[in-house]
Structures are given as C-alpha cells and as structure tokens.
Tab-separated table of C-alpha atoms in Angstrom:
chain	number	residue	atom	x	y	z
A	1	UNK	CA	67.993	-16.229	70.891
A	2	UNK	CA	70.509	-13.650	68.251
A	3	UNK	CA	68.076	-13.850	65.675
A	4	UNK	CA	65.170	-12.528	68.412
A	5	UNK	CA	67.290	-9.664	69.679
A	6	UNK	CA	68.123	-8.218	66.347
A	7	UNK	CA	64.961	-8.372	64.527
A	8	UNK	CA	63.655	-6.597	68.004
A	9	UNK	CA	65.926	-4.286	68.525
A	10	UNK	CA	65.485	-0.028	67.653
A	11	UNK	CA	67.234	0.540	63.855
A	12	UNK	CA	70.101	3.383	63.751
A	13	UNK	CA	70.834	4.877	60.567
A	14	UNK	CA	73.411	6.283	60.376
A	15	UNK	CA	74.610	10.188	58.116
A	16	UNK	CA	77.000	12.016	56.612
A	17	UNK	CA	78.758	15.411	56.793
A	18	UNK	CA	81.547	16.948	54.764
A	19	UNK	CA	83.562	20.314	55.025
A	20	UNK	CA	86.180	20.676	53.528
A	21	UNK	CA	89.828	22.754	55.301
A	22	UNK	CA	90.982	25.693	53.128
A	23	UNK	CA	89.950	27.132	49.539
A	24	UNK	CA	89.438	24.065	46.708
A	25	UNK	CA	92.901	25.276	45.112
A	26	UNK	CA	95.700	27.627	46.028
A	27	UNK	CA	99.753	27.436	46.464
A	28	UNK	CA	101.356	24.344	47.634
A	29	UNK	CA	101.811	26.463	51.684
A	30	UNK	CA	98.521	26.802	51.898
A	31	UNK	CA	97.646	24.119	50.622
A	32	UNK	CA	99.801	22.201	53.258
A	33	UNK	CA	98.265	24.818	56.353
A	34	UNK	CA	95.232	23.564	55.548
A	35	UNK	CA	96.257	19.949	55.895
A	36	UNK	CA	97.554	20.076	59.195
A	37	UNK	CA	94.344	21.802	60.950
A	38	UNK	CA	92.247	19.147	58.852
A	39	UNK	CA	93.051	16.934	62.251
A	40	UNK	CA	92.205	20.279	64.582
A	41	UNK	CA	89.356	20.676	63.934
A	42	UNK	CA	87.897	16.749	63.636
A	43	UNK	CA	88.764	17.193	67.425
A	44	UNK	CA	87.219	20.600	67.865
A	45	UNK	CA	84.534	18.524	67.127
A	46	UNK	CA	83.560	16.561	69.998
A	47	UNK	CA	84.272	19.056	72.511
A	48	UNK	CA	80.933	20.298	74.622
A	49	UNK	CA	81.147	24.098	73.339
A	50	UNK	CA	81.050	22.370	69.559
A	51	UNK	CA	77.991	19.516	70.652
A	52	UNK	CA	75.570	21.439	73.225
A	53	UNK	CA	75.599	24.621	70.490
A	54	UNK	CA	75.098	22.480	67.777
A	55	UNK	CA	72.476	20.885	69.967
A	56	UNK	CA	70.543	24.525	69.839
A	57	UNK	CA	71.006	24.848	66.016
A	58	UNK	CA	69.499	21.278	66.011
A	59	UNK	CA	66.864	22.065	68.252
A	60	UNK	CA	66.911	19.424	70.033
A	61	UNK	CA	67.302	21.030	73.749
A	62	UNK	CA	69.673	18.116	74.530
A	63	UNK	CA	73.221	18.773	76.417
A	64	UNK	CA	76.487	18.474	74.678
A	65	UNK	CA	77.148	14.595	76.526
A	66	UNK	CA	74.112	13.378	75.108
A	67	UNK	CA	74.780	14.432	71.276
A	68	UNK	CA	77.731	13.299	72.203
A	69	UNK	CA	76.708	9.162	72.717
A	70	UNK	CA	75.087	10.133	68.816
A	71	UNK	CA	78.780	11.381	66.911
A	72	UNK	CA	79.713	8.270	66.268
A	73	UNK	CA	83.304	8.849	64.202
A	74	UNK	CA	84.948	12.357	63.192
A	75	UNK	CA	87.837	11.307	60.781
A	76	UNK	CA	89.960	13.932	58.780
A	77	UNK	CA	92.163	13.362	56.595
A	78	UNK	CA	95.905	16.459	55.861
A	79	UNK	CA	95.986	15.138	52.579
A	80	UNK	CA	92.526	15.935	50.989
A	81	UNK	CA	91.652	18.409	53.877
A	82	UNK	CA	88.330	17.167	53.838
A	83	UNK	CA	86.263	16.237	57.833
A	84	UNK	CA	84.438	13.678	58.111
A	85	UNK	CA	81.465	13.561	60.925
A	86	UNK	CA	78.865	10.986	61.530
A	87	UNK	CA	76.249	10.615	63.322
A	88	UNK	CA	73.693	7.559	64.041
A	89	UNK	CA	70.518	8.596	65.385
A	90	UNK	CA	67.464	5.906	65.013
A	91	UNK	CA	65.555	8.717	63.564
A	92	UNK	CA	67.022	9.377	59.956
A	93	UNK	CA	66.128	12.953	59.851
A	94	UNK	CA	67.302	13.694	63.659
A	95	UNK	CA	70.671	11.793	62.894
A	96	UNK	CA	70.792	13.973	59.639
A	97	UNK	CA	70.122	16.917	60.895
A	98	UNK	CA	72.692	17.106	64.013
A	99	UNK	CA	75.713	15.889	61.581
A	100	UNK	CA	74.515	19.553	59.621
A	101	UNK	CA	74.027	21.011	62.777
A	102	UNK	CA	77.882	20.758	63.726
A	103	UNK	CA	78.981	21.517	60.061
A	104	UNK	CA	77.510	24.258	60.899
A	105	UNK	CA	78.846	25.388	63.979
A	106	UNK	CA	82.709	24.264	62.918
A	107	UNK	CA	82.182	26.338	60.001
A	108	UNK	CA	80.908	28.873	61.899
A	109	UNK	CA	83.841	29.333	64.350
A	110	UNK	CA	86.104	28.782	61.219
A	111	UNK	CA	84.666	32.039	59.577
A	112	UNK	CA	87.034	34.815	61.065
A	113	UNK	CA	90.094	33.359	60.514
A	114	UNK	CA	92.564	33.433	58.149
A	115	UNK	CA	91.877	31.834	54.142
A	116	UNK	CA	93.778	28.423	54.885
A	117	UNK	CA	91.216	27.284	58.259
A	118	UNK	CA	88.357	28.119	57.100
A	119	UNK	CA	85.472	25.883	56.200
A	120	UNK	CA	83.489	25.344	53.539
A	121	UNK	CA	80.699	22.135	53.855
A	122	UNK	CA	80.713	20.560	50.423
A	123	UNK	CA	78.915	17.495	51.149
A	124	UNK	CA	75.373	18.334	53.591
A	125	UNK	CA	73.824	15.021	54.979
A	126	UNK	CA	70.539	13.669	53.818
A	127	UNK	CA	68.641	11.427	55.584
A	128	UNK	CA	69.832	7.975	55.234
A	129	UNK	CA	67.362	4.859	53.619
A	130	UNK	CA	68.768	2.696	54.618
A	131	UNK	CA	70.064	1.237	58.493
A	132	UNK	CA	73.138	0.054	59.461
A	133	UNK	CA	72.115	-1.686	62.381
A	134	UNK	CA	71.159	-3.985	64.700
A	135	UNK	CA	72.543	-5.931	61.593
A	136	UNK	CA	70.949	-9.444	62.099
A	137	UNK	CA	74.069	-11.277	59.642
A	138	UNK	CA	76.398	-10.366	62.254
A	139	UNK	CA	74.636	-10.744	65.955
A	140	UNK	CA	73.832	-14.443	64.832
A	141	UNK	CA	76.361	-16.646	63.739
A	142	UNK	CA	77.777	-13.785	67.045
A	143	UNK	CA	75.411	-15.496	68.812
A	144	UNK	CA	75.684	-19.079	67.792
A	145	UNK	CA	79.560	-19.162	67.920
A	146	UNK	CA	79.100	-17.436	72.347
A	147	UNK	CA	76.603	-20.764	72.070
A	148	UNK	CA	78.613	-23.345	70.897
A	149	UNK	CA	81.508	-21.891	73.725
A	150	UNK	CA	78.589	-22.129	76.559
A	151	UNK	CA	77.984	-24.719	76.310
A	152	UNK	CA	81.279	-26.928	75.378
A	153	UNK	CA	81.954	-25.018	78.438
A	154	UNK	CA	78.770	-26.388	80.617
A	155	UNK	CA	79.827	-29.481	79.144
A	156	UNK	CA	83.470	-29.771	79.941
A	157	UNK	CA	81.945	-27.869	83.314
A	158	UNK	CA	79.584	-30.867	83.588
A	159	UNK	CA	82.014	-33.864	82.806
A	160	UNK	CA	84.876	-32.285	85.190
A	161	UNK	CA	82.491	-32.494	88.474
A	162	UNK	CA	80.414	-35.786	87.536
A	163	UNK	CA	81.802	-39.145	89.335
A	164	UNK	CA	80.239	-41.547	87.874
A	165	UNK	CA	82.365	-43.569	85.440
A	166	UNK	CA	82.050	-43.042	82.251
A	167	UNK	CA	84.363	-45.437	79.886
A	168	UNK	CA	87.343	-48.483	80.383
A	169	UNK	CA	89.288	-45.656	81.324
A	170	UNK	CA	87.765	-43.693	84.836
A	171	UNK	CA	87.083	-47.637	85.914
A	172	UNK	CA	90.964	-47.989	85.555
A	173	UNK	CA	91.918	-45.073	87.383
A	174	UNK	CA	89.868	-45.797	90.269
A	175	UNK	CA	89.552	-49.643	90.448
A	176	UNK	CA	91.959	-51.691	92.559
A	177	UNK	CA	92.002	-54.322	90.332
A	178	UNK	CA	92.675	-55.385	86.723
A	179	UNK	CA	89.515	-54.346	84.695
A	180	UNK	CA	88.138	-56.858	82.900
A	181	UNK	CA	86.444	-55.127	79.908
A	182	UNK	CA	82.904	-54.186	78.921
A	183	UNK	CA	79.877	-55.520	77.322
A	184	UNK	CA	76.894	-53.982	77.201
A	185	UNK	CA	73.705	-55.204	79.810
A	186	UNK	CA	71.262	-54.264	76.792
A	187	UNK	CA	67.943	-56.720	76.314
A	188	UNK	CA	68.019	-57.915	73.123
A	189	UNK	CA	65.947	-56.391	70.977
A	190	UNK	CA	64.630	-58.909	68.700
A	191	UNK	CA	62.067	-61.762	70.389
A	192	UNK	CA	61.890	-62.203	73.993
A	193	UNK	CA	64.264	-63.592	74.511
A	194	UNK	CA	66.375	-61.835	77.446
A	195	UNK	CA	69.847	-63.205	76.599
A	196	UNK	CA	72.246	-61.507	74.189
A	197	UNK	CA	73.924	-64.924	73.794
A	198	UNK	CA	70.459	-66.436	72.463
A	199	UNK	CA	69.282	-63.852	70.326
A	200	UNK	CA	71.637	-62.518	68.979
A	201	UNK	CA	74.177	-64.982	68.955
A	202	UNK	CA	76.804	-63.414	65.935
A	203	UNK	CA	76.569	-59.234	67.589
A	204	UNK	CA	79.445	-57.469	69.144
A	205	UNK	CA	77.679	-57.857	72.461
A	206	UNK	CA	77.530	-61.651	72.322
A	207	UNK	CA	81.256	-62.191	71.447
A	208	UNK	CA	82.165	-59.697	74.584
A	209	UNK	CA	81.135	-61.667	77.393
A	210	UNK	CA	83.013	-64.430	75.116
A	211	UNK	CA	85.937	-62.501	75.313
A	212	UNK	CA	85.304	-62.094	79.003
A	213	UNK	CA	84.564	-65.819	79.607
A	214	UNK	CA	87.687	-66.230	78.192
A	215	UNK	CA	89.538	-63.771	80.369
A	216	UNK	CA	87.829	-65.337	83.875
A	217	UNK	CA	88.431	-68.788	82.808
A	218	UNK	CA	92.387	-68.061	82.088
A	219	UNK	CA	92.245	-65.580	84.969
A	220	UNK	CA	93.570	-68.977	87.718
A	221	UNK	CA	96.431	-70.813	85.712
A	222	UNK	CA	96.987	-72.691	88.965
A	223	UNK	CA	93.154	-73.866	89.541
A	224	UNK	CA	90.580	-74.654	87.578
A	225	UNK	CA	88.005	-72.288	88.440
A	226	UNK	CA	84.462	-74.560	89.878
A	227	UNK	CA	82.808	-71.149	91.242
A	228	UNK	CA	82.481	-67.611	89.944
A	229	UNK	CA	80.982	-64.422	92.168
A	230	UNK	CA	79.243	-61.403	89.943
A	231	UNK	CA	77.991	-58.789	92.556
A	232	UNK	CA	77.104	-55.121	90.912
A	233	UNK	CA	78.691	-52.618	93.176
A	234	UNK	CA	76.499	-49.866	95.509
A	235	UNK	CA	72.980	-49.784	93.949
A	236	UNK	CA	73.908	-51.359	90.702
A	237	UNK	CA	71.269	-53.384	88.384
A	238	UNK	CA	73.102	-55.439	86.294
A	239	UNK	CA	74.522	-58.562	87.316
A	240	UNK	CA	71.860	-61.006	87.243
A	241	UNK	CA	71.676	-60.129	82.991
A	242	UNK	CA	75.686	-60.106	82.926
A	243	UNK	CA	75.668	-63.414	85.387
A	244	UNK	CA	73.145	-65.500	82.935
A	245	UNK	CA	74.928	-64.314	79.858
A	246	UNK	CA	77.863	-65.458	81.165
A	247	UNK	CA	77.496	-68.733	82.220
A	248	UNK	CA	75.568	-69.374	78.414
A	249	UNK	CA	78.889	-68.391	76.938
A	250	UNK	CA	80.492	-70.507	79.707
A	251	UNK	CA	78.311	-73.247	79.124
A	252	UNK	CA	78.997	-72.375	74.913
A	253	UNK	CA	81.912	-75.747	74.801
A	254	UNK	CA	79.747	-78.054	76.620
A	255	UNK	CA	80.749	-76.690	80.656
A	256	UNK	CA	78.412	-77.497	82.381
A	257	UNK	CA	77.356	-74.413	84.300
A	258	UNK	CA	74.590	-73.867	87.358
A	259	UNK	CA	73.873	-70.563	87.958
A	260	UNK	CA	72.280	-69.370	91.425
A	261	UNK	CA	70.465	-66.621	91.473
A	262	UNK	CA	70.840	-65.224	95.445
A	263	UNK	CA	70.188	-61.984	94.770
A	264	UNK	CA	67.199	-61.217	96.665
A	265	UNK	CA	65.492	-58.571	93.765
A	266	UNK	CA	65.385	-62.030	91.569
A	267	UNK	CA	68.016	-60.421	89.618
A	268	UNK	CA	68.088	-63.583	86.937
A	269	UNK	CA	64.747	-64.906	86.939
A	270	UNK	CA	62.992	-61.571	86.689
A	271	UNK	CA	64.818	-61.530	82.806
A	272	UNK	CA	62.402	-64.871	82.581
A	273	UNK	CA	59.189	-63.847	83.781
A	274	UNK	CA	56.226	-62.912	81.823
A	275	UNK	CA	53.461	-60.869	84.371
A	276	UNK	CA	54.747	-61.699	87.503
A	277	UNK	CA	55.562	-65.651	86.809
A	278	UNK	CA	58.171	-67.653	84.989
A	279	UNK	CA	57.905	-67.996	81.521
A	280	UNK	CA	57.450	-71.785	80.195
A	281	UNK	CA	58.670	-70.277	76.406
A	282	UNK	CA	61.860	-69.807	78.533
A	283	UNK	CA	62.661	-71.669	81.389
A	284	UNK	CA	61.731	-75.469	82.120
A	285	UNK	CA	60.627	-76.198	85.600
A	286	UNK	CA	62.245	-79.242	87.746
A	287	UNK	CA	61.749	-80.658	91.133
A	288	UNK	CA	63.207	-78.084	94.323
A	289	UNK	CA	66.128	-78.644	94.800
A	290	UNK	CA	66.883	-79.342	99.035
A	291	UNK	CA	70.772	-78.251	100.726
A	292	UNK	CA	71.525	-79.122	104.320
A	293	UNK	CA	68.486	-76.763	105.451
A	294	UNK	CA	68.593	-74.468	102.128
A	295	UNK	CA	65.560	-75.308	99.299
A	296	UNK	CA	66.166	-74.016	96.366
A	297	UNK	CA	63.576	-73.257	93.201
A	298	UNK	CA	65.089	-75.138	90.091
A	299	UNK	CA	64.588	-74.646	86.480
A	300	UNK	CA	66.441	-75.425	83.531
A	301	UNK	CA	67.007	-72.312	80.578
A	302	UNK	CA	65.890	-73.598	77.145
A	303	UNK	CA	68.806	-72.565	75.079
A	304	UNK	CA	71.834	-72.547	76.636
A	305	UNK	CA	73.033	-75.411	79.028
A	306	UNK	CA	72.606	-73.745	82.461
A	307	UNK	CA	70.575	-74.701	85.619
A	308	UNK	CA	69.143	-72.199	87.469
A	309	UNK	CA	68.574	-72.419	91.060
A	310	UNK	CA	66.977	-69.784	93.109
A	311	UNK	CA	66.585	-69.657	97.266
A	312	UNK	CA	63.411	-69.896	98.488
A	313	UNK	CA	63.434	-67.855	101.030
A	314	UNK	CA	66.525	-65.195	99.912
A	315	UNK	CA	66.897	-62.641	102.391
A	316	UNK	CA	66.890	-65.390	105.344
A	317	UNK	CA	70.717	-64.877	107.061
A	318	UNK	CA	73.356	-67.143	104.992
A	319	UNK	CA	75.763	-68.550	107.161
A	320	UNK	CA	79.238	-69.368	105.546
A	321	UNK	CA	79.024	-73.522	106.082
A	322	UNK	CA	75.630	-73.324	104.111
A	323	UNK	CA	77.034	-71.225	101.228
A	324	UNK	CA	80.152	-73.365	101.588
A	325	UNK	CA	78.144	-76.550	101.093
A	326	UNK	CA	75.580	-75.945	98.855
A	327	UNK	CA	78.591	-74.636	96.018
A	328	UNK	CA	80.136	-78.461	97.500
A	329	UNK	CA	76.886	-79.836	96.003
A	330	UNK	CA	76.270	-78.619	93.088
A	331	UNK	CA	79.898	-78.724	91.862
A	332	UNK	CA	79.101	-83.243	92.331
A	333	UNK	CA	76.698	-82.612	88.955
A	334	UNK	CA	78.249	-79.676	87.168
A	335	UNK	CA	81.294	-77.911	86.564
A	336	UNK	CA	81.123	-74.640	86.605
A	337	UNK	CA	78.585	-72.525	89.667
A	338	UNK	CA	77.966	-69.144	88.645
A	339	UNK	CA	75.865	-66.455	91.688
A	340	UNK	CA	74.890	-63.373	91.665
A	341	UNK	CA	74.683	-61.504	94.929
A	342	UNK	CA	72.516	-58.381	96.413
A	343	UNK	CA	74.949	-55.350	95.545
A	344	UNK	CA	77.962	-55.080	98.028
A	345	UNK	CA	77.824	-53.285	101.108
A	346	UNK	CA	73.417	-53.606	100.649
A	347	UNK	CA	73.752	-57.935	102.424
A	348	UNK	CA	75.782	-59.635	104.437
A	349	UNK	CA	75.092	-62.384	102.441
A	350	UNK	CA	77.367	-61.118	99.839
A	351	UNK	CA	80.120	-60.918	101.915
A	352	UNK	CA	79.006	-64.406	102.773
A	353	UNK	CA	79.355	-65.896	98.727
A	354	UNK	CA	82.270	-63.670	98.112
A	355	UNK	CA	84.096	-65.980	100.487
A	356	UNK	CA	82.976	-69.319	99.815
A	357	UNK	CA	83.459	-68.325	96.002
A	358	UNK	CA	86.630	-69.328	94.218
A	359	UNK	CA	86.639	-65.714	92.600
A	360	UNK	CA	84.455	-62.599	92.486
A	361	UNK	CA	83.343	-60.184	89.470
A	362	UNK	CA	82.529	-56.731	90.534
A	363	UNK	CA	80.043	-55.402	88.372
A	364	UNK	CA	80.495	-50.907	87.496
A	365	UNK	CA	76.720	-49.641	85.703
A	366	UNK	CA	78.432	-46.945	83.441
A	367	UNK	CA	77.029	-42.927	83.983
A	368	UNK	CA	75.891	-45.028	87.444
A	369	UNK	CA	78.343	-46.207	89.748
A	370	UNK	CA	80.036	-43.441	90.983
A	371	UNK	CA	83.815	-43.807	90.997
A	372	UNK	CA	84.379	-43.629	95.089
A	373	UNK	CA	82.220	-46.294	95.630
A	374	UNK	CA	84.196	-48.539	93.364
A	375	UNK	CA	87.915	-48.811	95.826
A	376	UNK	CA	85.848	-49.889	99.175
A	377	UNK	CA	83.531	-52.585	97.088
A	378	UNK	CA	86.856	-53.712	96.426
A	379	UNK	CA	88.239	-53.402	99.707
A	380	UNK	CA	84.842	-54.452	101.442
A	381	UNK	CA	84.467	-57.903	99.370
A	382	UNK	CA	89.081	-58.728	100.524
A	383	UNK	CA	88.092	-57.975	104.835
A	384	UNK	CA	85.702	-61.388	103.839
A	385	UNK	CA	88.602	-62.724	102.395
A	386	UNK	CA	87.400	-62.659	98.567
A	387	UNK	CA	89.701	-63.802	95.339
A	388	UNK	CA	88.935	-60.610	93.522
A	389	UNK	CA	89.604	-61.065	89.937
A	390	UNK	CA	88.353	-57.657	87.968
A	391	UNK	CA	86.084	-55.455	87.072
A	392	UNK	CA	83.814	-55.419	84.201
A	393	UNK	CA	82.095	-51.446	82.455
A	394	UNK	CA	78.028	-52.802	82.112
A	395	UNK	CA	77.854	-49.759	78.585
A	396	UNK	CA	73.904	-50.230	79.530
A	397	UNK	CA	72.160	-50.389	82.743
A	398	UNK	CA	70.047	-53.639	82.456
C-alpha cells in the first residue's frame, strides 16, 4: 500500500534562490554588521507583506497564506551572509518563479538601506528537473514498519481477548486439577489406520500417548486402576480418538483392555467406519454382549489387543447401578476398562459413568475449549463424586 500511495501522489519539485547580504568584500566591521542582518531577512521572507508582494510579482494572484505553505525553508548564515529561499510546488517552473519573486521582493525592500544591509541575488532559482518527493524509498519501508507494528498489535489484542485454551500453561492456569500432558489428536497420515499407536508407533505422537498412559497408571498408588473415563469438556470431539489410542498404549504390555464407546455420537467406532459401516479391515465384529438390561455390540480391533463395546441405545438413560454392574462384569474378563462418554453437562450419562469409574480424565481441545469452561466442568464431575485425576490438552482437534 505504501508503494502504491507513493506512486500515485503528485510529484513535488524544489527550487532555491540565494541572496548575499552586504557587499562581496569590505572591512571587518561592515561584514559583521551584514552577517547580523542575514537572520532578520530570513525571518522577513515569510511575513505576510513579503509573501503577498511576491505572489503579485509572480502573477499568481494567490494570497500570502497560500504562498506560505509553498515556502519550505528560509535559512541564513551570519558567517557566509547567504540567505537561501527554498520553495516547493508540483510545477517546477512555478516553484522557481515563486523563489525568484521572493528574492526580488527582499532585494527591493533592502535597496534603500545602508550598504551593509543591502541584498544582491547571487543565484537565481532554476526550474528543477528532478522531483524531491514523494520518496518511495522512504515511504515503503515506513509503511512496512507501520504494517508490521499494526499487525503485531492486532495479534497481541486478539491473543489477550482470546478465551480458548492454547497451551498447557493456559490449561494449568484455569484447571483445578493437574495437567497430565498434551497429545496430538490428528489422524495419522499414512494408511487407513486411524490410530497413531498402530500407524506410527515410533513417532513423537505415540510416545506422548505412552507417557500419558504411564502417568495415569501411576496416578493411584493405593489401589490398581481398573476403570478410567475419558470425556471432553463442553462441545469437544477428541475424547474418542484419545481414549482409543490410550487404550492401545495401555494394552502394549499385555494388559487386557475393554473400551466402552459410551458417547452418544459414537466417537470411538466412527474412527473405524467406512461409508457409515465398520470397516472389516480395522475391526472384527463379535457376538453381542448383554449385561443386565443393557445390550452392547462387540468388536475386536485388528491390531491392538482391545475389545470395543458399544451400547445399542446409547441415548437411553443410564442408571448408576447399571454402570457399576457393566464395569464389574467386564472386569471379570479384563484388567482395565476404558470408557468414553458425551461431553460434560451434555448428558446425564456422563455423570453416571464418572461416578462409576475409578478415575476420570477431562480433555481440553486447543483453540476450541474455552478457559472459563474448565473449572465448571471439573466441579460438575466432582458433584457426581468423580475422581478427576487430571486434564489433557489435545493439540489438534480430532
């Protein structure tokens, strides 16, 4: 923009006329007296009577006030006794005409005074060939600096007004429980395997899930962790992918893990679907499972030693006795039950599962979960007597 503006502004030309105060050569006292008057003539050059007379002499018909804006500089030296008059105008010929007119008016006004106070024009202004402005080489860098400063200011303002969680530090500042770490919730780039633990087992993302699994396993030193609920804060969609990768990480040492897809949105099974159906390349359907009054579809993941069960009617109300009975039944054939549920405060079933599970982990999504949502979410879970052991930052929304 600075370049465009600089190129569209009209060119400005500067003309300069010079006058000498006093004789070219004289005794010391005369030259000193002439030098002391040089500044006086410089000040007179911009007075209204002189400017009006110069406008009439140049035939411009302009007032002295209009001409004053064109006189950019009048300087004088008491040593050289030179008075320089500089005039700027879009027309080079007119700039020279005004500068010469001012010089003539000053010379005429000083012609009747003593010798040391008289003026003579030593250099008349000529129409300049090259413009002095606008200077694109100056305007463009200044515009660039102004743009960068403006952009930086906008970024700082947006950042200060943003309420979304962006870093583990943000999460720690608003979470009343410990921050267990951060994981990448993006789908792996290679192949159709949706789990980073299977598609990229040696990646940094897989290492982050293993670290999270270790922290969770060691979080309860009094009793072995038998059931774990992973759920999103308000409106999140990352708990399914996080819970499935976490289950795969926990199963690497031979732990028998059952994963309950208790989210009404099917956040776990949607990872393994193709065109709305479970992909046979990723999961193997097993016989349905009935626990009390609840019926579950059962799947075995091809890869990690994890069994996934999904309620046939996930939106139906779940009662505390049913949740406890389900977990207890599954633990007869498994070492650990990992659960997912709808986001906090979006379903009563989330509170029921949180009450039944040994521990609960709350997931916050980077640039999506609001800071002010974290503390109320933890408090809601505590009302359900949930054991909230920490929060996890999902850096990329699943």
